[in-house]
Amino acid sequence: MNDEQDQDKKSGVSRRGFLGATAVAGAAGAGLASGLLGFGAGEAQARARNSGLEFHVAPGELDTYYGFWSGGQSGEIRILGIPSQRELMRIPVFNHESATGWGKTNESKRVLNGSPHTNGDTHHVHLSYENGTYDGRYAFVNDKLNTRVARIRLDIMKPDRITEIPNVAAIHGINPQRWPSTEYLFCSGEMIIPLPNDGRHLDEPEHYWTLMTALDAETMDVKWQVWVDGNMDNLVTDYSGKYVGATCYNSGRGVTLAEMMGPERDWAVFFNVPAIEKAVAEGDFTTIGDSPVPVVDGRGAAEGGTAYTLYVPVPRSPHGLNSSPDKKYVIASGKLSPTVTIMEWSKVDDWFAGKLNDPRDTVLAEPEVGLGPLHTTFDGRGNAYTSVFLDSQVVKWNIDDALRAARGEQVNYIRQKLDIHYQIGHIMASMAETVEADGKWLVALNKFSKDRFIPVGPLRPENEQLIDISGEEMKLVHDGPAFPEPHDVVMVRADLVRPARVWSRDDPFFAETAERARQDGVDLERDNTVIRDGNKVRVYMTSLAPNFGLTEFSVKQGDEVTVTVTNLDRIEDVAHGFALVNHGVNMEISPQQTASITFAANKPGVHWYYCSWFCHALHMEMSGRMLVESA
Ligand code: K7E
Ligand code: CUA
């Protein structure tokens, strides 16, 4: 340690001291790292003593977790490294995106299924499972705005399937089956609508309903739906593969806020998957409108449930629903009630087996945690962490102690209440949605940042705070701004995700484009050629830094032109772009990828195309001309 650092240590940690000390961070300890956050010196040192984990990821070092963030109204997914909270990549999903050409390329248009929508609203990202933990194959995400769900391949980090869900409006919660592996993806329809919604019923809320949907996770086809009472909010699967639960609000089926606030109690609804599969196999279902999807009738809240559904009354307007990593409990967060409702999966099983009479017998306890509980997460050591929106706090509580208190024992189940900044929505701990919950990091996704960052106009970023939960005491270690509005995140151990380094030449993502080339007699890796097919023109070219295989091609005014580029570079990270001036054409072509884009050549004249991704010292010179003859 040099004199200056020694001085800093004596006088308290200054920002300058931190910057100077990073090279010896190991010796200097976490306290210096905290100095960067602008804590007072004493505060930083206190944190240093208590903080168990090093969150500062020095230049050249790598994060230990992937954070898959939903992107909210942006319609995308974002990948952040944890603990650095550096944004590593964005995955356009429902949105159209300028840099990669998502929504413009033929390959992305196939995934988007010709949807007229160029936007989405993603809330919940979850990964596919095997035996209760992540298998590294897929991520799934909802689109509340346009009632869709998407699957993202985690090798190429691009969506490969998007499915529009029939008969419902606004998909909100999603959860993959966790055990033994993800055969189904389940999703909850949030808003109630007339069934069918074809104009025959309008202002007649007695005809409004919603459905829970099961998709085949392999094909992303809709397999069946279940008709329920009430709106559905968040949704969760258990660790046996047998049950799915959803919180429901608006059990009175109101259409105005006042009506929705009418009933004292709403419910959590549980679905018996094997019983529903049996009903579908035996033809005990209906269909709605022109949708062929089997719909099993699970309405029956007044009776406590049906053979397919169980309605557990809970305080009004519950929000989050989460499965504990010990596989035992399912916890609904009260939102308008200061409580969380702890239910037991085995009691849900008992109810369907006819061993319980009252749905409320599935409830073990309803501990108070604070004002506005929204979501709950877990550390794998028996503690739960609930986000409380109105109190702006993360509340750590012990599940066993809450159960003991409910049995009348004098125990304090609250472990700690930590202030966050400000108004927390979702909360998530590392690996907490799996049986491998490891209790290291927790992210608080806060809806308001207010004074935490320098002002950027009336629209402020969200504030996502990283909390070290490895010790007895929670420690706030980092503020991270985010473009509005991620709702949820999963934090996944880095060894469980295995992304491709370059594309495989036979990747199914561009198989249809490759098949078209084969029919044209074109070898994508060798040929640079123009094929005319009536007024359709297919231009095939390679790219190899710093050259396009074609530096010019000619078409006629009015032609429909498809440019297909195959990137021959094998070196990691050497992506090219194909951008055509004044035509709105731009796309990414990563190493060994084939990408194509179709546009109209309506303007006679000379139009330059250029490589839009920096690839080489002669990147600026990587260009060519499209010559358009006038008609
Ligand atoms: Cu709480 Cu859409 Cu998960 Cu937002 S939902 S917070
Ligand atoms: Cu190729 Cu820039």
XYZ file of N, CA and C in Angstrom, residues 137-247:
333
model
N -31.244 -24.065 -21.756
C -31.706 -24.129 -23.147
C -32.455 -22.874 -23.588
N -33.477 -22.511 -22.829
C -34.365 -21.447 -23.286
C -34.680 -20.439 -22.185
N -35.015 -19.235 -22.631
C -35.714 -18.283 -21.766
C -37.090 -18.065 -22.377
N -38.039 -17.727 -21.540
C -39.389 -17.405 -21.998
C -39.761 -16.032 -21.444
N -40.572 -15.310 -22.215
C -40.996 -13.992 -21.731
C -42.394 -13.685 -22.260
N -43.164 -12.937 -21.464
C -44.529 -12.584 -21.870
C -44.564 -11.244 -22.589
N -45.614 -11.026 -23.346
C -45.934 -9.707 -23.895
C -47.340 -9.365 -23.435
N -47.424 -8.567 -22.385
C -48.739 -8.197 -21.858
C -49.509 -7.373 -22.888
N -48.795 -6.529 -23.612
C -49.447 -5.576 -24.523
C -50.205 -6.272 -25.652
N -49.557 -7.227 -26.299
C -50.171 -7.840 -27.479
C -50.430 -9.336 -27.300
N -50.534 -9.781 -26.021
C -51.018 -11.124 -25.680
C -50.203 -12.221 -26.367
N -48.883 -12.150 -26.155
C -48.000 -13.144 -26.766
C -47.012 -13.681 -25.733
N -46.386 -14.788 -26.076
C -45.232 -15.260 -25.321
C -44.139 -15.612 -26.317
N -42.892 -15.460 -25.895
C -41.760 -15.747 -26.768
C -40.817 -16.709 -26.078
N -40.125 -17.469 -26.907
C -39.046 -18.323 -26.409
C -37.740 -17.801 -27.006
N -36.707 -17.738 -26.177
C -35.396 -17.253 -26.610
C -34.407 -18.401 -26.496
N -33.689 -18.692 -27.568
C -32.634 -19.708 -27.499
C -31.442 -19.107 -26.785
N -30.972 -19.783 -25.731
C -29.873 -19.215 -24.950
C -28.505 -19.484 -25.569
N -28.456 -20.287 -26.649
C -27.151 -20.441 -27.322
C -26.876 -19.233 -28.213
N -27.865 -18.810 -28.990
C -27.655 -17.654 -29.871
C -28.244 -16.367 -29.284
N -28.955 -16.494 -28.165
C -29.561 -15.335 -27.502
C -30.491 -14.559 -28.428
N -31.268 -15.325 -29.203
C -32.309 -14.695 -30.018
C -33.601 -15.497 -29.873
N -34.734 -14.813 -30.002
C -36.003 -15.540 -29.960
C -36.090 -16.485 -31.153
N -36.661 -17.668 -30.936
C -36.915 -18.540 -32.082
C -38.390 -18.878 -32.256
N -39.235 -18.537 -31.262
C -40.672 -18.764 -31.419
C -41.433 -17.670 -30.677
N -42.460 -17.162 -31.337
C -43.381 -16.234 -30.672
C -44.783 -16.744 -30.951
N -45.569 -16.886 -29.892
C -46.923 -17.428 -30.045
C -47.927 -16.418 -29.512
N -48.933 -16.157 -30.320
C -50.042 -15.309 -29.883
C -51.049 -16.215 -29.201
N -51.529 -15.804 -28.034
C -52.421 -16.663 -27.258
C -53.875 -16.310 -27.583
N -54.669 -17.295 -28.007
C -56.060 -17.011 -28.361
C -56.955 -16.897 -27.124
N -58.107 -16.302 -27.306
C -59.209 -16.298 -26.319
C -58.946 -15.484 -25.053
N -57.790 -14.819 -24.956
C -57.496 -14.044 -23.759
C -56.927 -12.679 -24.153
N -56.836 -11.788 -23.180
C -56.281 -10.461 -23.418
C -55.226 -10.170 -22.357
N -54.029 -9.863 -22.789
C -52.941 -9.448 -21.906
C -52.390 -10.627 -21.086
N -51.383 -11.288 -21.640
C -50.692 -12.338 -20.890
C -49.803 -11.654 -19.850
N -49.971 -12.006 -18.596
C -49.155 -11.375 -17.561
C -48.149 -12.366 -16.970
N -48.587 -13.246 -16.076
C -47.637 -14.180 -15.465
C -47.278 -15.312 -16.415
N -46.024 -15.745 -16.356
C -45.644 -16.981 -17.048
C -44.749 -17.787 -16.121
N -44.770 -19.085 -16.267
C -43.851 -19.950 -15.535
C -43.708 -21.266 -16.274
N -42.463 -21.732 -16.438
C -42.246 -23.042 -17.041
C -42.436 -24.137 -15.985
N -42.852 -25.304 -16.433
C -42.902 -26.460 -15.548
C -41.481 -26.711 -15.041
N -41.348 -27.023 -13.743
C -40.003 -27.130 -13.161
C -39.547 -28.563 -12.974
N -40.501 -29.498 -13.037
C -40.150 -30.873 -12.692
C -40.947 -31.836 -13.538
N -40.404 -32.942 -14.064
C -38.973 -33.238 -14.094
C -38.220 -32.349 -15.075
N -38.959 -31.829 -16.100
C -38.345 -30.847 -16.992
C -39.477 -30.022 -17.590
N -39.111 -28.987 -18.334
C -40.111 -28.056 -18.838
C -40.825 -28.620 -20.050
N -41.930 -29.323 -19.780
C -42.754 -29.814 -20.878
C -43.755 -28.731 -21.277
N -44.265 -28.019 -20.273
C -45.236 -26.954 -20.517
C -44.677 -25.598 -20.104
N -45.143 -24.595 -20.829
C -45.018 -23.219 -20.358
C -46.439 -22.756 -20.042
N -46.646 -22.289 -18.821
C -47.981 -21.849 -18.407
C -48.038 -20.326 -18.402
N -49.184 -19.784 -18.784
C -49.316 -18.334 -18.718
C -50.729 -17.918 -18.325
N -50.796 -16.803 -17.622
C -52.086 -16.324 -17.131
C -52.563 -15.152 -17.972
N -53.830 -15.227 -18.374
C -54.470 -14.106 -19.058
C -54.980 -13.151 -17.995
N -54.693 -11.877 -18.147
C -55.025 -10.969 -17.067
C -56.410 -10.331 -17.203
N -56.683 -9.726 -18.341
C -57.919 -8.942 -18.430
C -59.100 -9.799 -18.845
N -60.244 -9.537 -18.244
C -61.422 -10.325 -18.597
C -62.085 -9.712 -19.830
N -62.508 -10.587 -20.736
C -63.131 -10.146 -21.996
C -64.303 -11.087 -22.300
N -65.215 -10.641 -23.166
C -66.296 -11.540 -23.565
C -65.715 -12.753 -24.301
N -66.288 -13.912 -24.062
C -65.867 -15.127 -24.771
C -67.039 -15.635 -25.600
N -66.930 -15.704 -26.925
C -65.840 -15.142 -27.718
C -65.955 -13.616 -27.793
N -64.840 -12.967 -28.080
C -64.808 -11.505 -28.087
C -65.018 -11.006 -29.516
N -66.231 -11.225 -30.022
C -66.490 -10.913 -31.433
C -67.559 -9.850 -31.616
N -67.868 -9.113 -30.538
C -68.831 -8.023 -30.657
C -70.235 -8.407 -30.238
N -70.484 -9.706 -30.019
C -71.865 -10.054 -29.652
C -72.186 -9.640 -28.216
N -71.175 -9.615 -27.349
C -71.368 -9.061 -26.018
C -70.423 -7.881 -25.852
N -70.976 -6.758 -25.395
C -70.094 -5.616 -25.163
C -70.148 -5.209 -23.700
N -71.071 -4.348 -23.347
C -71.099 -3.858 -21.965
C -71.881 -4.809 -21.060
N -71.468 -6.067 -21.064
C -72.150 -7.081 -20.250
C -71.095 -7.889 -19.512
N -70.576 -7.303 -18.418
C -69.443 -7.940 -17.718
C -69.737 -9.366 -17.256
N -71.007 -9.754 -17.156
C -71.286 -11.141 -16.755
C -70.784 -12.124 -17.806
N -70.484 -11.630 -18.997
C -69.934 -12.511 -20.040
C -68.411 -12.399 -20.166
N -67.775 -11.694 -19.223
C -66.315 -11.480 -19.318
C -65.578 -12.558 -18.519
N -64.520 -13.093 -19.112
C -63.768 -14.166 -18.451
C -62.302 -14.099 -18.848
N -61.504 -14.899 -18.155
C -60.141 -15.130 -18.649
C -59.769 -16.599 -18.463
N -58.623 -16.968 -19.033
C -58.200 -18.365 -19.101
C -56.725 -18.500 -18.734
N -56.384 -19.656 -18.187
C -54.975 -20.010 -18.016
C -54.600 -20.871 -19.223
N -53.406 -20.626 -19.767
C -52.996 -21.297 -21.003
C -51.763 -22.162 -20.767
N -51.765 -23.371 -21.344
C -50.580 -24.233 -21.325
C -50.060 -24.378 -22.747
N -48.772 -24.052 -22.940
C -48.133 -24.260 -24.241
C -47.178 -25.437 -24.136
N -47.010 -26.136 -25.233
C -45.968 -27.143 -25.335
C -44.643 -26.376 -25.471
N -43.744 -26.512 -24.504
C -42.527 -25.695 -24.499
C -41.594 -26.045 -25.659
N -41.755 -27.224 -26.227
C -40.887 -27.638 -27.329
C -41.340 -27.021 -28.655
N -42.670 -27.030 -28.890
C -43.180 -26.478 -30.151
C -43.703 -25.062 -29.993
N -43.985 -24.670 -28.752
C -44.629 -23.392 -28.431
C -46.045 -23.311 -29.014
N -46.663 -24.471 -29.269
C -48.078 -24.493 -29.647
C -48.926 -24.471 -28.380
N -50.101 -23.862 -28.502
C -51.027 -23.842 -27.369
C -51.685 -25.209 -27.260
N -51.562 -25.850 -26.081
C -52.109 -27.197 -25.903
C -53.533 -27.169 -25.359
N -53.749 -26.401 -24.323
C -55.089 -26.307 -23.737
C -55.189 -25.062 -22.866
N -56.425 -24.740 -22.511
C -56.668 -23.589 -21.646
C -57.674 -23.975 -20.568
N -57.652 -23.242 -19.477
C -58.600 -23.483 -18.391
C -59.339 -22.181 -18.077
N -60.634 -22.284 -18.090
C -61.554 -21.173 -17.845
C -61.630 -20.946 -16.342
N -61.415 -19.702 -15.895
C -61.403 -19.454 -14.444
C -62.334 -18.319 -14.054
N -62.579 -18.217 -12.771
C -63.252 -17.057 -12.194
C -62.207 -15.994 -11.877
N -62.536 -14.744 -12.099
C -61.663 -13.633 -11.713
C -60.595 -13.306 -12.742
N -59.901 -12.196 -12.542
C -58.712 -11.859 -13.345
C -57.550 -12.677 -12.807
N -56.531 -12.902 -13.613
C -55.328 -13.538 -13.073
C -54.172 -12.555 -13.133
N -53.284 -12.684 -12.155
C -52.158 -11.761 -12.075
C -50.866 -12.550 -12.295
N -50.133 -12.862 -11.228
C -48.893 -13.619 -11.383
C -49.155 -15.111 -11.277
N -48.217 -15.887 -11.792
C -48.425 -17.325 -11.902
C -47.129 -18.038 -11.542
N -47.266 -19.217 -10.915
C -46.072 -19.950 -10.508
C -46.312 -21.448 -10.600
N -45.233 -22.200 -10.863
C -45.313 -23.662 -10.888
C -44.691 -24.217 -9.610
N -45.032 -25.478 -9.300
C -44.458 -26.119 -8.121
C -43.237 -26.951 -8.539
N -42.662 -27.678 -7.585
C -41.492 -28.510 -7.888
C -41.851 -29.990 -8.004
N -43.146 -30.298 -8.231
C -43.487 -31.689 -8.507
C -43.899 -31.861 -9.964
N -44.172 -30.747 -10.634
C -44.638 -30.812 -12.015
C -46.142 -30.966 -12.114
N -46.816 -31.037 -10.978
C -48.244 -31.334 -10.960
C -49.137 -30.104 -10.864
N -48.659 -29.054 -10.241
C -49.530 -27.912 -9.954
C -48.979 -26.588 -10.471
N -49.939 -25.716 -10.779
C -49.653 -24.340 -11.160
C -50.578 -23.477 -10.318
N -50.090 -22.332 -9.868
C -50.953 -21.428 -9.105
C -50.933 -20.051 -9.737
N -52.005 -19.295 -9.512
C -52.046 -17.905 -9.975
C -52.771 -17.073 -8.932
N -52.279 -15.843 -8.744
C -53.053 -14.926 -7.913
C -54.156 -14.334 -8.782
